[in-house]
Short mmCIF file of C-alpha atoms in Angstrom, two decimals:
data_model
loop_
_atom_site.label_atom_id
_atom_site.label_comp_id
_atom_site.label_asym_id
_atom_site.label_seq_id
_atom_site.Cartn_x
_atom_site.Cartn_y
_atom_site.Cartn_z
CA MET J 231 0.00 0.00 0.00
CA GLU J 232 2.81 2.38 0.93
CA ARG J 233 4.68 1.56 -2.29
CA ALA J 234 1.56 2.31 -4.34
CA HIS J 235 1.23 5.64 -2.54
CA HIS J 236 4.86 6.55 -3.34
CA THR J 237 4.36 5.57 -6.98
CA SER J 238 1.23 7.71 -7.21
CA THR J 239 3.10 10.62 -5.62
CA LEU J 240 5.92 10.24 -8.16
CA TRP J 241 3.52 10.42 -11.10
CA GLN J 242 1.81 13.44 -9.55
CA VAL J 243 5.17 15.21 -9.20
CA ILE J 244 5.99 14.46 -12.85
CA SER J 245 2.55 15.70 -13.91
CA ASP J 246 2.94 18.90 -11.89
CA PHE J 247 6.42 19.40 -13.36
CA GLY J 248 4.91 18.91 -16.82
CA ASN J 249 2.31 21.60 -16.25
CA PRO J 250 2.60 23.97 -19.23
CA MET J 251 3.07 26.93 -16.89
CA VAL J 252 6.06 25.18 -15.29
CA TRP J 253 7.80 23.11 -17.98
CA GLY J 254 6.70 25.38 -20.82
CA THR J 255 7.89 28.53 -19.05
CA PHE J 256 11.23 26.88 -18.23
CA LEU J 257 11.78 26.02 -21.92
CA PHE J 258 10.60 29.52 -22.90
CA VAL J 259 13.31 31.11 -20.71
CA LEU J 260 15.95 28.55 -21.71
CA LEU J 261 15.34 29.24 -25.39
CA MET J 262 15.73 32.98 -24.92
CA TRP J 263 18.99 32.40 -23.05
CA ILE J 264 20.35 30.05 -25.73
CA LYS J 265 19.47 32.55 -28.46
CA GLY J 266 21.43 35.26 -26.67
CA LEU J 267 18.75 37.65 -25.42
CA SER J 268 20.00 40.01 -22.75
CA LEU J 269 19.03 39.38 -19.15
CA SER J 270 16.88 42.50 -19.07
CA HIS J 271 14.94 41.37 -22.16
CA ILE J 272 14.55 37.83 -20.80
CA LEU J 273 13.13 39.21 -17.56
CA LEU J 274 10.87 41.64 -19.44
CA SER J 275 9.58 38.85 -21.70
CA LEU J 276 8.97 36.64 -18.69
CA ALA J 277 7.11 39.45 -16.91
CA ILE J 278 4.89 40.07 -19.95
CA PHE J 279 4.16 36.34 -20.24
CA LEU J 280 3.42 35.73 -16.55
CA LEU J 281 1.33 38.88 -16.10
CA THR J 282 -0.93 37.88 -18.98
CA VAL J 283 -0.91 34.14 -19.67
CA GLY J 284 0.15 33.22 -16.13
CA VAL J 285 -2.46 35.36 -14.36
CA VAL J 286 -5.31 34.47 -16.74
CA SER J 287 -4.44 30.77 -16.58
CA ALA J 288 -4.27 30.75 -12.77
CA ILE J 289 -7.54 32.64 -12.27
CA THR J 290 -9.59 30.66 -14.79
CA PHE J 291 -8.11 27.34 -13.63
CA ASN J 292 -9.10 28.00 -10.03
CA VAL J 293 -12.56 29.20 -11.04
CA ALA J 294 -13.07 26.00 -13.06
CA ARG J 295 -11.61 23.81 -10.32
CA SER J 296 -14.05 25.26 -7.78
CA ARG J 297 -16.92 24.05 -9.99
CA GLN J 298 -15.90 20.41 -10.28
CA PHE J 299 -17.13 17.67 -7.97
CA SER J 300 -13.83 15.78 -7.75
CA ASP J 301 -11.46 17.13 -5.11
CA THR J 302 -8.27 16.92 -7.17
CA ARG J 303 -5.67 19.41 -8.34
CA ASP J 304 -6.46 18.55 -11.98
CA LEU J 305 -9.46 19.53 -14.08
CA ILE J 306 -10.84 16.05 -14.66
CA GLU J 307 -14.38 16.91 -15.77
CA ARG J 308 -14.46 17.89 -19.45
CA GLU J 309 -17.39 20.31 -19.10
CA ILE J 310 -15.49 22.75 -16.88
CA ARG J 311 -12.28 22.90 -18.94
CA SER J 312 -13.57 25.28 -21.64
CA LEU J 313 -13.15 28.49 -19.59
CA PRO J 314 -9.38 28.08 -18.99
CA TYR J 315 -8.84 26.96 -22.59
CA PHE J 316 -10.48 29.90 -24.32
CA CYS J 317 -9.39 32.62 -21.87
CA THR J 318 -5.77 31.45 -21.98
CA PHE J 319 -5.99 31.24 -25.79
CA LEU J 320 -6.87 34.95 -25.83
CA ALA J 321 -4.04 35.70 -23.38
CA TYR J 322 -1.49 33.98 -25.62
CA MET J 323 -2.66 35.95 -28.63
CA VAL J 324 -2.37 39.20 -26.66
CA VAL J 325 1.19 38.27 -25.67
CA ALA J 326 2.02 37.48 -29.32
CA ALA J 327 0.69 40.92 -30.34
CA ILE J 328 2.75 42.62 -27.61
CA PHE J 329 5.95 40.82 -28.67
CA ASN J 330 5.28 41.72 -32.29
CA ARG J 331 5.31 45.43 -31.40
CA GLN J 332 8.64 45.33 -29.53
CA ASP J 333 11.76 46.25 -31.51
CA TRP J 334 13.97 44.16 -29.23
CA SER J 335 11.80 41.03 -29.41
CA PRO J 336 12.90 38.29 -31.83
CA LYS J 337 10.12 37.32 -34.22
CA TRP J 338 10.30 33.65 -33.25
CA LEU J 339 8.72 34.69 -29.93
CA VAL J 340 5.69 35.80 -31.92
CA PHE J 341 5.65 32.42 -33.70
CA LEU J 342 5.99 30.49 -30.44
CA THR J 343 3.25 32.32 -28.52
CA SER J 344 0.89 32.46 -31.52
CA THR J 345 1.26 28.72 -32.13
CA MET J 346 0.65 27.90 -28.48
CA GLY J 347 -2.41 30.13 -28.54
CA ILE J 348 -3.76 28.43 -31.65
CA GLY J 349 -3.11 25.07 -30.01
CA LEU J 350 -5.10 26.13 -26.97
CA GLY J 351 -7.95 27.19 -29.20
CA ILE J 352 -7.92 23.83 -31.00
CA CYS J 353 -7.75 21.90 -27.73
CA GLY J 354 -10.58 24.05 -26.38
CA PHE J 355 -12.70 23.27 -29.43
CA ILE J 356 -11.98 19.54 -29.14
CA ASN J 357 -12.85 19.79 -25.46
CA LEU J 358 -16.43 20.70 -26.38
CA PHE J 359 -16.86 17.09 -27.50
CA TRP J 360 -13.93 15.09 -26.11
CA LYS J 361 -10.95 15.47 -23.78
CA VAL J 362 -7.41 15.86 -25.04
CA SER J 363 -4.24 16.13 -22.94
CA PHE J 364 -3.03 19.72 -23.01
CA HIS J 365 -0.04 18.77 -20.84
CA THR J 366 1.14 16.47 -23.62
CA PHE J 367 0.24 18.88 -26.40
CA ALA J 368 2.13 21.77 -24.80
CA SER J 369 5.24 19.71 -24.03
CA SER J 370 5.50 18.17 -27.51
CA ALA J 371 4.72 21.52 -29.17
CA MET J 372 7.47 23.21 -27.16
CA ALA J 373 9.85 20.37 -28.10
CA THR J 374 9.05 20.84 -31.79
CA MET J 375 9.38 24.64 -31.68
CA PHE J 376 12.57 24.39 -29.60
CA PHE J 377 14.02 22.36 -32.46
CA MET J 378 12.74 24.80 -35.08
CA VAL J 379 14.51 27.70 -33.37
CA THR J 380 17.74 25.92 -32.37
CA ASN J 381 17.99 23.26 -35.13
CA SER J 382 19.21 20.83 -32.45
CA TRP J 383 18.18 17.23 -33.13
CA TRP J 384 19.35 15.95 -29.75
CA SER J 385 17.16 18.49 -27.95
CA LEU J 386 14.18 17.39 -30.05
CA ALA J 387 14.71 13.73 -29.11
CA LEU J 388 15.22 14.54 -25.44
CA LEU J 389 12.28 16.92 -25.14
CA LEU J 390 9.91 14.57 -26.98
CA LEU J 391 10.96 11.82 -24.56
CA VAL J 392 10.14 14.14 -21.65
CA SER J 393 6.76 14.84 -23.29
CA LEU J 394 6.01 11.10 -23.44
CA VAL J 395 6.90 10.70 -19.76
CA ILE J 396 4.59 13.60 -18.90
CA GLY J 397 1.84 12.00 -20.97
CA TRP J 398 2.35 8.65 -19.24
CA SER J 399 2.00 10.37 -15.86
CA ARG J 400 -1.37 11.74 -16.93
CA ILE J 401 -2.49 8.22 -17.83
CA ARG J 402 -1.25 6.75 -14.56
CA LEU J 403 -3.09 9.42 -12.59
CA GLY J 404 -6.32 8.58 -14.42
CA VAL J 405 -6.73 12.10 -15.78
CA HIS J 406 -6.51 11.03 -19.45
CA THR J 407 -6.80 7.90 -21.54
CA PRO J 408 -3.89 6.72 -23.75
CA MET J 409 -5.74 7.97 -26.85
CA GLN J 410 -6.23 11.45 -25.34
CA VAL J 411 -2.52 11.62 -24.57
CA LEU J 412 -1.55 10.33 -28.02
CA ILE J 413 -3.74 12.90 -29.80
CA GLY J 414 -2.28 15.69 -27.67
CA PHE J 415 1.26 14.48 -28.40
CA LEU J 416 0.72 14.28 -32.17
CA LEU J 417 -1.10 17.62 -32.30
CA GLY J 418 1.86 19.21 -30.52
CA ILE J 419 4.23 17.91 -33.19
CA PHE J 420 2.21 18.68 -36.30
CA LEU J 421 0.62 22.03 -35.38
CA PRO J 422 3.96 23.95 -35.24
CA ILE J 423 4.88 22.41 -38.60
CA LEU J 424 1.59 23.56 -40.12
CA CYS J 425 1.99 27.02 -38.56
CA ALA J 426 5.52 27.24 -39.98
CA MET J 427 4.07 26.53 -43.43
CA SER J 428 1.56 29.38 -43.01
CA TYR J 429 2.14 33.14 -42.79
CA LEU J 430 3.37 32.57 -39.21
CA GLY J 431 6.45 30.93 -40.71
CA GLY J 432 7.56 34.41 -41.68
CA PHE J 433 8.03 35.18 -37.99
CA LEU J 434 9.95 31.96 -37.39
CA TRP J 435 12.46 32.42 -40.19
CA THR J 436 12.95 36.18 -39.71
#
């Protein structure tokens, strides 16, 4: 019994670590550092991101969580997940617009935040009918975009492996089914590719 409890705790820690606002933000900052942004611009970008996406995500998540019957830290019930999805989608698009107006901001930041926002919108639309793992989507999307910006194959392999571990934790916790995790994982890989083939690719390659 105690071993099962420790195993469950381990998967919960991995799931919490894989939260898009934790793992995604870490990769966001790491990418800016690798690409040589100054410390002041990294901190400014982080402040813009957290004061918009972070605040909106936290508020809407807690509002939705207060409406569910299950006393868990995750939003298990599909019906209450729409509010965080669509509000955070709007927050990401606002952040993309802000970055696009800054002379010091690299254009790939616009691509990254726009793509994540579009992904949230798609996941929110799917959520009207069926659940999909946003943890897995966000982690695989960040892995794909990390590769697009750095052109590092080893980072792609490593970050996709991390995404799979995060997805497995969601399955073990009973929050998502294997199919919901798989769809989120694949969407995270292919959406950035499709966005790069659209007009948003102009921001990525600038």
